[in-house]
Short mmCIF file of C-alpha atoms in Angstrom, two decimals:
data_model
loop_
_atom_site.label_atom_id
_atom_site.label_comp_id
_atom_site.label_asym_id
_atom_site.label_seq_id
_atom_site.Cartn_x
_atom_site.Cartn_y
_atom_site.Cartn_z
CA MET A 1 30.55 199.64 7.52
CA SER A 2 30.65 200.02 11.32
CA ALA A 3 33.21 202.11 13.16
CA SER A 4 34.87 198.97 14.49
CA ASP A 5 35.32 197.64 10.94
CA ALA A 6 36.85 200.92 9.78
CA SER A 7 39.61 200.61 12.39
CA LEU A 8 40.81 197.27 11.03
CA SER A 9 44.27 197.22 9.52
CA PRO A 10 44.64 196.17 5.87
CA ALA A 11 44.92 192.41 5.50
CA PRO A 12 47.91 190.88 3.72
CA ALA A 13 47.43 189.34 0.31
CA GLY A 14 47.54 185.65 1.24
CA PRO A 15 44.89 183.85 3.30
CA ALA A 16 45.67 182.24 6.66
CA LEU A 17 45.47 178.47 6.24
CA THR A 18 43.45 176.77 8.97
CA GLY A 19 45.40 173.51 8.87
CA ILE A 20 42.27 171.66 7.73
CA ALA A 21 42.31 171.02 3.99
CA GLY A 22 38.54 170.64 3.72
CA LEU A 23 37.86 173.89 5.59
CA ASP A 24 40.36 175.82 3.48
CA ASP A 25 38.60 174.45 0.40
CA ILE A 26 35.22 175.63 1.72
CA LEU A 27 36.67 179.06 2.51
CA ASN A 28 38.25 179.35 -0.94
CA GLY A 29 41.78 179.31 0.44
CA GLY A 30 41.53 180.07 4.15
CA LEU A 31 40.78 182.90 6.57
CA THR A 32 41.43 186.57 5.93
CA PRO A 33 44.38 187.41 8.23
CA HIS A 34 44.24 189.97 11.04
CA ARG A 35 40.55 189.47 11.67
CA MET A 36 38.46 188.06 14.49
CA TYR A 37 36.42 184.87 13.95
CA LEU A 38 33.88 182.99 16.03
CA VAL A 39 33.85 179.17 16.16
CA GLU A 40 30.71 178.00 17.94
CA GLY A 41 29.39 174.60 18.84
CA THR A 42 28.15 172.54 21.74
CA PRO A 43 30.70 170.56 23.83
CA GLY A 44 32.20 167.65 21.90
CA THR A 45 31.93 169.14 18.42
CA GLY A 46 35.70 169.68 18.01
CA LYS A 47 36.23 173.39 18.77
CA THR A 48 39.39 172.84 20.82
CA THR A 49 40.79 170.47 18.21
CA LEU A 50 40.11 173.02 15.47
CA GLY A 51 41.74 175.79 17.52
CA LEU A 52 44.89 173.79 18.28
CA GLY A 53 45.17 172.69 14.65
CA PHE A 54 44.87 176.33 13.54
CA LEU A 55 47.75 177.38 15.80
CA LEU A 56 49.92 174.42 14.79
CA ALA A 57 49.37 175.24 11.10
CA GLY A 58 50.70 178.72 11.81
CA ALA A 59 53.65 177.37 13.80
CA ALA A 60 54.57 175.18 10.81
CA ILE A 61 55.20 178.33 8.75
CA GLY A 62 56.97 180.22 11.53
CA GLU A 63 54.04 182.16 13.03
CA THR A 64 53.79 182.61 16.80
CA GLY A 65 50.67 181.09 18.32
CA LEU A 66 48.96 181.78 21.65
CA TYR A 67 46.22 179.63 23.20
CA VAL A 68 44.36 181.39 26.01
CA THR A 69 42.35 178.95 28.11
CA LEU A 70 39.81 180.21 30.61
CA ALA A 71 38.30 176.83 31.49
CA GLU A 72 40.64 173.93 30.67
CA THR A 73 44.06 173.44 32.21
CA GLU A 74 47.33 173.18 30.31
CA VAL A 75 47.53 169.50 31.27
CA GLU A 76 44.12 168.87 29.69
CA LEU A 77 45.11 170.69 26.50
CA ARG A 78 48.32 168.68 26.16
CA ALA A 79 46.33 165.49 26.72
CA VAL A 80 43.95 166.46 23.90
CA ALA A 81 46.94 167.17 21.65
CA ALA A 82 48.52 163.81 22.52
CA THR A 83 45.42 161.94 21.29
CA HIS A 84 46.07 163.47 17.86
CA GLY A 85 49.80 162.78 17.90
CA TRP A 86 50.60 166.48 18.36
CA THR A 87 53.10 168.26 20.57
CA LEU A 88 52.33 171.79 21.74
CA ASP A 89 55.94 172.81 22.43
CA ALA A 90 55.84 175.29 19.54
CA LEU A 91 52.80 177.10 21.04
CA ASN A 92 52.35 179.44 23.96
CA LEU A 93 49.67 178.23 26.39
CA PHE A 94 48.26 180.87 28.73
CA GLU A 95 46.32 179.13 31.47
CA MET A 96 44.03 181.50 33.34
CA VAL A 97 42.99 178.92 35.94
CA PRO A 98 44.99 179.90 39.08
CA ALA A 99 45.60 177.20 41.63
CA ASP A 100 44.64 179.46 44.54
CA GLY A 101 41.09 179.50 43.23
CA LEU A 102 40.54 176.16 44.92
CA GLY A 103 41.38 177.27 48.47
CA GLU A 104 39.01 176.81 51.38
CA ASP A 105 38.39 180.51 51.54
CA GLN A 106 37.28 180.59 47.91
CA GLU A 107 34.44 178.15 47.60
CA GLN A 108 32.69 180.05 44.79
CA THR A 109 33.37 179.42 41.13
CA LEU A 110 36.69 180.67 39.76
CA PHE A 111 35.41 183.66 37.80
CA HIS A 112 32.55 184.68 40.05
CA PRO A 113 31.82 188.38 39.44
CA SER A 114 32.20 189.17 43.12
CA GLU A 115 35.86 188.07 43.09
CA VAL A 116 37.32 188.62 39.66
CA GLU A 117 36.26 191.51 37.47
CA LEU A 118 35.83 191.05 33.74
CA GLY A 119 38.12 194.00 33.11
CA GLU A 120 41.00 192.32 34.95
CA THR A 121 40.64 189.20 32.85
CA ILE A 122 40.63 191.21 29.64
CA ARG A 123 43.70 193.18 30.73
CA ASP A 124 45.59 189.97 31.50
CA VAL A 125 44.86 188.68 28.00
CA MET A 126 45.97 191.96 26.42
CA ALA A 127 49.18 192.00 28.46
CA LYS A 128 50.07 188.49 27.35
CA VAL A 129 49.45 189.40 23.69
CA ASP A 130 51.67 192.50 24.00
CA GLU A 131 54.36 190.36 25.59
CA LEU A 132 54.41 187.61 22.96
CA ARG A 133 53.22 189.53 19.86
CA PRO A 134 51.57 186.40 18.38
CA SER A 135 50.28 186.17 14.81
CA ARG A 136 47.53 183.72 15.77
CA VAL A 137 45.43 183.64 18.94
CA VAL A 138 42.75 181.24 20.17
CA LEU A 139 40.59 182.25 23.14
CA ASP A 140 38.75 179.37 24.81
CA SER A 141 36.04 180.11 25.68
CA LEU A 142 33.65 183.04 25.46
CA SER A 143 31.20 181.41 27.85
CA GLU A 144 33.50 182.39 30.75
CA LEU A 145 33.57 186.02 29.60
CA ARG A 146 29.80 185.98 29.17
CA LEU A 147 29.35 184.85 32.77
CA LEU A 148 31.70 187.55 34.03
CA ALA A 149 29.96 190.31 32.09
CA GLN A 150 26.55 189.76 33.75
CA SER A 151 24.84 192.01 31.21
CA PRO A 152 24.67 191.79 27.39
CA ILE A 153 25.73 195.41 26.86
CA ARG A 154 28.86 195.02 29.00
CA TYR A 155 29.70 191.77 27.27
CA ARG A 156 29.35 193.36 23.82
CA ARG A 157 31.53 196.33 24.78
CA GLN A 158 34.30 194.08 26.06
CA ILE A 159 34.24 191.95 22.90
CA LEU A 160 34.38 195.11 20.77
CA ALA A 161 37.34 196.29 22.83
CA LEU A 162 39.10 192.98 22.25
CA LYS A 163 38.36 193.15 18.54
CA HIS A 164 39.87 196.62 18.27
CA PHE A 165 42.88 195.59 20.34
CA PHE A 166 43.66 192.52 18.22
CA SER A 167 43.22 194.44 14.97
CA THR A 168 45.95 196.88 16.01
CA ARG A 169 48.26 193.96 16.91
CA GLN A 170 47.84 192.23 13.51
CA CYS A 171 46.47 189.03 15.04
CA THR A 172 44.23 186.45 13.46
CA VAL A 173 41.94 185.43 16.32
CA LEU A 174 39.56 182.53 16.89
CA PHE A 175 37.03 182.92 19.69
CA LEU A 176 35.58 179.58 20.78
CA ASP A 177 32.04 179.52 22.16
CA ASP A 178 30.27 176.46 23.58
CA LYS A 179 26.84 178.09 23.09
CA SER A 180 26.06 177.80 26.78
CA GLY A 181 24.18 181.09 26.59
CA SER A 182 20.46 181.10 25.94
CA GLY A 183 19.64 181.07 22.25
CA SER A 184 21.82 182.21 19.38
CA ASP A 185 24.24 185.04 20.17
CA LEU A 186 23.42 187.22 17.16
CA GLN A 187 25.21 190.19 18.70
CA LEU A 188 28.46 188.25 18.63
CA HIS A 189 27.73 187.17 15.05
CA SER A 190 27.50 190.81 14.00
CA ILE A 191 30.83 191.66 15.63
CA ALA A 192 32.87 188.77 14.26
CA HIS A 193 34.37 188.94 10.78
CA GLY A 194 33.34 185.32 10.22
CA VAL A 195 31.33 182.65 12.03
CA ILE A 196 31.82 178.88 11.75
CA SER A 197 29.22 176.65 13.40
CA LEU A 198 29.93 173.03 14.40
CA GLU A 199 27.08 170.60 15.11
CA GLN A 200 26.70 167.07 16.43
CA THR A 201 23.57 164.93 16.14
CA LEU A 202 22.57 161.37 16.96
CA SER A 203 20.70 159.17 14.52
CA GLY A 204 18.45 156.27 15.43
CA PHE A 205 21.32 153.83 14.90
CA GLY A 206 25.05 154.07 14.32
CA ALA A 207 27.65 156.66 15.19
CA GLN A 208 26.94 160.31 15.83
CA ARG A 209 26.98 162.59 12.81
CA ARG A 210 28.94 165.82 12.81
CA ARG A 211 28.47 168.63 10.34
CA MET A 212 29.53 172.25 10.01
CA HIS A 213 28.53 175.30 8.07
CA VAL A 214 29.88 178.79 7.56
CA VAL A 215 27.29 181.20 8.93
CA LYS A 216 29.08 184.28 7.55
CA MET A 217 32.47 185.22 6.17
CA ARG A 218 32.97 188.80 5.05
CA GLY A 219 34.80 189.33 1.78
CA VAL A 220 35.09 185.59 0.98
CA ARG A 221 33.15 183.60 -1.59
CA TYR A 222 32.77 180.50 0.56
CA ARG A 223 30.84 177.31 -0.14
CA GLY A 224 27.58 177.47 1.77
CA GLY A 225 25.44 174.69 3.17
CA TYR A 226 26.25 171.82 5.52
CA HIS A 227 29.49 169.87 5.27
CA ASP A 228 30.03 166.58 7.11
CA PHE A 229 33.16 166.16 9.22
CA GLU A 230 34.78 163.72 11.62
CA ILE A 231 37.21 164.09 14.51
CA GLU A 232 40.06 161.73 13.70
CA ARG A 233 43.59 161.25 14.92
CA GLY A 234 45.40 164.22 13.46
CA GLY A 235 42.54 166.72 13.77
CA LEU A 236 39.28 167.51 12.04
CA CYS A 237 38.59 165.92 8.66
CA ILE A 238 36.00 168.02 6.84
CA TYR A 239 34.34 166.79 3.67
CA PRO A 240 33.23 169.76 1.55
CA ARG A 241 29.79 169.41 0.02
CA LEU A 242 30.19 168.16 -3.54
CA VAL A 243 29.18 170.78 -6.10
CA ALA A 244 29.45 169.41 -9.62
CA SER A 245 29.57 172.84 -11.28
CA ASP A 246 32.88 173.57 -9.51
CA HIS A 247 34.64 170.91 -11.57
CA ALA A 248 35.67 171.16 -15.20
CA THR A 249 34.02 168.93 -17.78
CA ARG A 250 36.18 166.35 -19.55
CA GLU A 251 35.34 165.34 -23.09
CA ALA A 252 33.83 161.84 -23.23
CA GLY A 253 35.57 159.19 -25.29
CA PRO A 254 34.09 156.36 -27.40
CA ALA A 255 32.07 153.54 -25.88
CA VAL A 256 34.02 150.81 -24.09
CA SER A 257 33.23 147.11 -23.91
CA THR A 258 31.52 145.38 -21.00
CA GLY A 259 33.51 142.21 -21.64
CA SER A 260 30.53 140.59 -23.41
CA THR A 261 29.86 141.12 -27.11
CA ALA A 262 26.17 140.30 -26.64
CA LEU A 263 25.79 142.72 -23.75
CA ASP A 264 27.56 145.43 -25.75
CA ALA A 265 25.03 144.91 -28.55
CA LEU A 266 22.17 145.06 -26.07
CA LEU A 267 23.51 148.42 -24.81
CA GLY A 268 23.94 149.78 -28.31
CA GLY A 269 27.73 149.58 -28.38
CA GLY A 270 28.87 149.31 -24.77
CA LEU A 271 29.37 151.71 -21.86
CA VAL A 272 30.00 155.36 -22.72
CA PRO A 273 32.53 157.23 -20.50
CA GLY A 274 30.87 160.03 -18.56
CA THR A 275 27.59 158.16 -18.20
CA SER A 276 25.92 156.26 -15.35
CA THR A 277 24.37 152.82 -15.69
CA LEU A 278 21.80 151.58 -13.18
CA LEU A 279 21.35 147.82 -12.83
CA THR A 280 18.10 146.88 -11.12
CA GLY A 281 16.60 143.56 -10.14
CA PRO A 282 15.57 141.32 -7.24
CA ALA A 283 18.03 139.63 -4.88
CA GLY A 284 20.29 136.99 -6.42
CA VAL A 285 19.44 137.72 -10.04
CA GLY A 286 23.05 138.59 -10.99
CA LYS A 287 23.39 142.37 -10.61
CA THR A 288 26.72 142.25 -8.80
CA THR A 289 28.19 139.60 -11.09
CA SER A 290 27.22 141.59 -14.19
CA THR A 291 28.78 144.70 -12.68
CA VAL A 292 32.00 142.94 -11.73
CA GLN A 293 32.33 141.62 -15.30
CA CYS A 294 31.98 145.16 -16.71
CA MET A 295 34.57 146.45 -14.24
CA LEU A 296 36.94 143.55 -14.94
CA ALA A 297 36.87 144.38 -18.65
CA ALA A 298 38.10 147.89 -17.80
CA LEU A 299 40.85 146.51 -15.53
CA LYS A 300 42.04 144.24 -18.34
CA ARG A 301 42.29 147.31 -20.58
CA GLY A 302 44.69 148.82 -18.02
CA GLU A 303 42.20 151.27 -16.51
CA LYS A 304 41.79 151.88 -12.78
CA ALA A 305 38.56 151.24 -10.91
CA ALA A 306 36.95 151.73 -7.49
CA TYR A 307 34.30 149.46 -6.00
CA PHE A 308 32.29 150.61 -2.96
CA LEU A 309 30.67 147.57 -1.38
CA PHE A 310 27.79 148.26 1.00
CA ASP A 311 25.79 145.03 1.01
CA GLU A 312 27.99 141.99 1.57
CA ARG A 313 31.29 141.06 3.12
CA LEU A 314 34.35 141.71 1.03
CA PRO A 315 35.71 138.11 1.28
CA THR A 316 32.35 136.80 0.03
CA LEU A 317 32.49 138.97 -3.09
CA LEU A 318 36.08 137.98 -3.84
CA ALA A 319 35.41 134.26 -3.35
CA ARG A 320 32.33 134.31 -5.58
CA SER A 321 34.17 136.24 -8.29
CA ARG A 322 37.00 133.67 -8.29
CA THR A 323 34.47 130.85 -8.69
CA LEU A 324 33.04 132.60 -11.77
CA GLY A 325 36.47 133.05 -13.36
CA MET A 326 36.79 136.74 -12.39
CA ASP A 327 39.77 136.86 -10.00
CA LEU A 328 40.27 140.39 -8.65
CA ASP A 329 43.14 139.72 -6.21
CA ALA A 330 45.97 140.68 -8.56
CA TYR A 331 44.36 144.01 -9.41
CA ILE A 332 43.85 144.82 -5.73
CA GLU A 333 47.46 143.99 -4.88
CA SER A 334 48.79 146.15 -7.72
CA GLY A 335 46.63 149.12 -6.66
CA GLN A 336 44.74 149.16 -9.93
CA LEU A 337 41.49 148.34 -8.10
CA ASP A 338 40.37 150.08 -4.92
CA LEU A 339 37.85 147.68 -3.38
CA ARG A 340 36.49 148.77 -0.03
CA ALA A 341 33.63 147.67 2.19
CA VAL A 342 31.52 150.55 3.48
CA ASP A 343 29.43 150.54 6.65
CA PRO A 344 26.61 153.06 6.08
CA ALA A 345 25.97 153.23 9.84
CA GLU A 346 29.49 154.60 10.40
CA MET A 347 30.17 156.64 7.25
CA SER A 348 28.34 159.91 6.66
CA PRO A 349 27.10 160.82 3.17
CA GLY A 350 29.62 163.64 2.97
CA GLU A 351 32.48 161.32 3.83
CA PHE A 352 31.33 158.89 1.14
CA ALA A 353 31.18 161.66 -1.45
CA GLY A 354 34.70 162.67 -0.41
CA ALA A 355 35.89 159.07 -0.87
CA VAL A 356 34.39 158.93 -4.37
CA ARG A 357 36.05 162.20 -5.27
CA ALA A 358 39.40 160.96 -3.91
CA VAL A 359 39.46 157.78 -6.01
CA VAL A 360 38.70 159.80 -9.14
CA GLU A 361 41.17 162.65 -8.57
CA GLU A 362 43.95 160.83 -6.70
CA LEU A 363 43.72 157.21 -7.89
CA GLY A 364 42.60 158.17 -11.39
CA ALA A 365 39.72 155.69 -11.45
CA SER A 366 37.78 155.62 -14.73
CA VAL A 367 35.15 153.18 -13.39
CA VAL A 368 33.27 153.67 -10.11
CA VAL A 369 30.85 151.05 -8.74
CA ILE A 370 28.33 151.61 -5.93
CA ASP A 371 26.89 148.33 -4.64
CA SER A 372 24.21 149.07 -3.65
CA LEU A 373 22.08 152.19 -3.50
CA ASN A 374 19.70 150.46 -1.07
CA ALA A 375 22.33 150.47 1.67
CA TYR A 376 23.46 153.97 0.72
CA LEU A 377 19.88 155.10 1.23
CA GLN A 378 20.06 154.06 4.86
CA SER A 379 22.83 156.60 5.51
CA MET A 380 20.61 159.51 4.45
CA PRO A 381 18.09 161.35 6.63
CA ASN A 382 15.36 160.96 4.07
CA GLU A 383 14.75 160.17 0.43
CA GLN A 384 14.93 163.67 -1.04
CA PHE A 385 18.45 164.20 0.29
CA LEU A 386 19.58 160.99 -1.37
CA VAL A 387 18.25 162.11 -4.74
CA LEU A 388 19.92 165.52 -4.46
CA GLN A 389 23.24 164.09 -3.36
CA MET A 390 23.20 161.37 -6.00
CA HIS A 391 22.41 163.96 -8.68
CA GLU A 392 25.47 165.98 -7.74
CA MET A 393 27.69 162.90 -7.51
CA LEU A 394 26.60 161.46 -10.86
CA THR A 395 26.94 164.85 -12.53
CA TYR A 396 30.44 165.19 -11.09
CA LEU A 397 31.44 161.70 -12.24
CA GLY A 398 29.99 162.41 -15.66
CA GLN A 399 32.02 165.60 -16.01
CA LYS A 400 35.14 163.65 -15.07
CA GLY A 401 34.48 161.09 -17.83
CA VAL A 402 33.93 158.24 -15.39
CA VAL A 403 31.83 155.16 -16.13
CA SER A 404 29.48 154.89 -13.13
CA LEU A 405 27.86 151.54 -12.35
CA LEU A 406 25.06 151.63 -9.77
CA ILE A 407 23.19 148.67 -8.31
CA LEU A 408 19.65 148.98 -6.98
CA GLY A 409 17.96 145.99 -5.36
CA LEU A 410 14.21 145.48 -5.80
CA HIS A 411 11.79 144.01 -3.29
CA GLY A 412 10.21 140.69 -4.24
CA VAL A 413 11.10 138.01 -6.76
CA MET A 414 8.19 137.70 -9.18
CA GLY A 415 5.12 139.78 -9.96
CA ASP A 416 4.86 143.24 -8.41
CA ILE A 417 8.47 144.24 -7.69
CA ARG A 418 9.23 147.62 -6.14
CA SER A 419 12.28 149.65 -5.11
CA ASP A 420 12.99 151.85 -2.11
CA VAL A 421 13.46 154.90 -4.29
CA ASP A 422 13.18 155.63 -8.00
CA LEU A 423 16.55 156.78 -9.30
CA SER A 424 16.10 155.56 -12.86
CA TYR A 425 15.58 159.08 -14.21
CA LEU A 426 18.98 160.14 -12.84
CA SER A 427 20.81 157.40 -14.75
CA ASP A 428 21.79 157.61 -18.40
CA THR A 429 21.25 153.87 -18.87
CA VAL A 430 18.93 151.49 -17.02
CA VAL A 431 19.46 147.73 -17.23
CA GLN A 432 16.73 145.53 -15.79
CA LEU A 433 17.35 141.95 -14.66
CA ARG A 434 14.36 139.69 -13.92
CA TYR A 435 13.41 136.12 -13.13
CA PHE A 436 11.01 134.08 -15.22
CA GLU A 437 9.78 130.48 -15.13
CA ALA A 438 9.95 127.99 -18.01
CA HIS A 439 9.58 124.20 -18.03
CA GLY A 440 9.72 124.03 -14.22
CA GLU A 441 12.94 126.07 -13.93
CA VAL A 442 13.62 129.58 -12.64
CA ARG A 443 15.53 131.48 -15.31
CA GLN A 444 16.89 134.99 -15.73
CA ALA A 445 16.23 137.68 -18.32
CA ILE A 446 18.00 140.96 -19.06
CA SER A 447 16.85 144.02 -20.99
CA VAL A 448 17.86 147.66 -21.45
CA ILE A 449 15.04 149.98 -20.48
CA LYS A 450 16.68 153.18 -21.68
CA THR A 451 19.96 154.70 -22.75
CA ARG A 452 20.58 158.35 -23.58
CA THR A 453 23.71 157.81 -25.64
CA ALA A 454 22.90 155.13 -28.23
CA ARG A 455 20.16 153.23 -30.03
CA HIS A 456 19.94 150.16 -27.81
CA GLU A 457 18.35 146.77 -28.46
CA ARG A 458 14.68 146.54 -27.54
CA THR A 459 14.75 142.80 -27.05
CA ILE A 460 14.64 140.76 -23.87
CA ARG A 461 17.42 138.19 -23.65
CA GLU A 462 17.88 135.24 -21.37
CA PHE A 463 21.20 135.08 -19.53
CA GLN A 464 23.06 132.65 -17.32
CA ILE A 465 25.93 132.99 -14.89
CA GLY A 466 28.51 130.26 -15.03
CA SER A 467 32.24 129.65 -14.68
CA ASN A 468 32.87 132.08 -17.55
CA GLY A 469 30.82 134.88 -16.06
CA LEU A 470 27.75 136.35 -17.74
CA GLN A 471 26.50 134.58 -20.86
CA LEU A 472 23.59 135.95 -22.95
CA GLY A 473 21.23 133.91 -25.11
CA GLU A 474 18.98 134.72 -28.03
CA PRO A 475 16.07 137.20 -27.67
CA LEU A 476 12.99 135.75 -25.95
CA ARG A 477 10.46 136.31 -28.73
CA GLN A 478 8.02 133.62 -27.58
CA PHE A 479 7.44 135.23 -24.21
CA GLN A 480 4.86 137.78 -23.18
CA GLY A 481 4.90 139.71 -19.91
CA VAL A 482 8.57 139.17 -18.94
CA LEU A 483 8.87 142.76 -17.69
CA THR A 484 5.83 142.32 -15.46
CA GLY A 485 7.50 139.42 -13.70
CA VAL A 486 4.68 137.03 -14.70
CA PRO A 487 5.69 135.88 -18.22
CA THR A 488 3.70 133.56 -20.46
CA PHE A 489 5.76 131.14 -22.58
CA SER A 490 4.31 130.42 -26.02
CA GLY A 491 7.29 128.85 -27.78
CA GLU A 492 9.32 125.64 -27.71
CA GLY A 493 12.03 124.72 -25.24
CA LYS A 494 14.73 124.83 -27.94
CA THR A 495 14.50 128.62 -28.06
CA LEU A 496 15.84 128.79 -24.49
CA MET A 497 19.47 128.51 -23.42
CA ALA A 498 20.73 125.05 -22.49
CA SER A 499 19.51 124.13 -19.04
CA GLN A 500 22.19 124.44 -16.39
CA ILE A 501 20.63 121.44 -14.67
CA GLY A 502 21.10 119.37 -17.83
CA ALA A 503 24.68 120.56 -18.14
CA LEU A 504 25.42 119.46 -14.59
CA ASP A 505 23.87 116.04 -15.24
CA ALA A 506 26.05 115.63 -18.33
CA GLN A 507 29.19 116.50 -16.32
CA ARG A 508 28.32 113.84 -13.78
#
């Protein structure tokens, strides 16, 4: 332990909440009080918003807050607060940007070393702290002090002096740094009790992505790695990285019905809570309709469900479901079904994981649908991150006893059909839907490739989608090569389901 650490006063028992629920979760409760922390990030990453939110969280519990600004004016700070719906009347704003610095006789920058000494600036800050005796302090920003110091050794000594001063005043301090210095300031990292880094990147298409990580935090078992966040009205919204092992395992119940007796038999009894089912197939084969029918069966049992729609417009899904006798409007209005359209270009993977967690823990959803994984893939930097994130999410949903229904579209219609990524090994059950041709008609077949929870049917069944939803026929025993996409029919037409074309002719 360094000499500066030894001079720190004992910290109180409770942590200092940051005002950001996601950050407090990552920090296992909040910041250790009466310590000095560094929040670093390039301009636009949300440092000022985080600092103001930290002070307002303290003001909400009666703690005095002081915001020392060396670059922005008080008017600019209040304008930032107004965009979040905040008022800063409960805080003390110390603006160290004197108006006389803009006179004709002072054409140099405000804190040029030839005019204002670093020591004078530090003394002014200390005097204001002694006057107000705040519990929380934010100093924005260290780049101004770095410019005044001129040399690294002088800069380090002044920061150490500030650290010692604040520790004797029982202040919890956030130093904001815009990383305008060359390279990473490892000296400052060694001085601070904790370091939080904010980042902002641009992808090839869509909105910018923001993420943060805790570089260090002494004495705290924090959650490492990157965590996505957004700057929204009301402050920073941080989505902690989902770690399945942090959540307790719920005992799985008996299998539940899909709404089709034949499909239940094909699956070996139905869908088992705590398992994930992957439905794969080419475009238009009936993956979404089959999934909606399984979800609707749960809604009719009184369970709650969440449907994340990536691929198509929400009105299109609702209209098609009504046509097939699966009206979802009443369940949406009652709050039993949370159906939301997701734009992968605008939503980060961390935000999506946070939304899934929210519907399970807050809504109490027992069925979660992701339609489809192809679009979700586009929101990830590369394939390996998708697999890792999906593994954690499916493990988490499994431990919560949720029935997960995943849709994966395949490229092509017949013959050699491929997918963007192979996620079949992550799923407990894989259902394959395919096209085949018979007697001049394009028909559909369904089969269960694997299931880890039951002895499923090994047959391949024809199915049709009509006004009553999904209907399954008898096993296709006179076909060879259905799974390859190029089947050979060796039986009679009577073994097939009644032609939908013939049914339409009869209705006419």
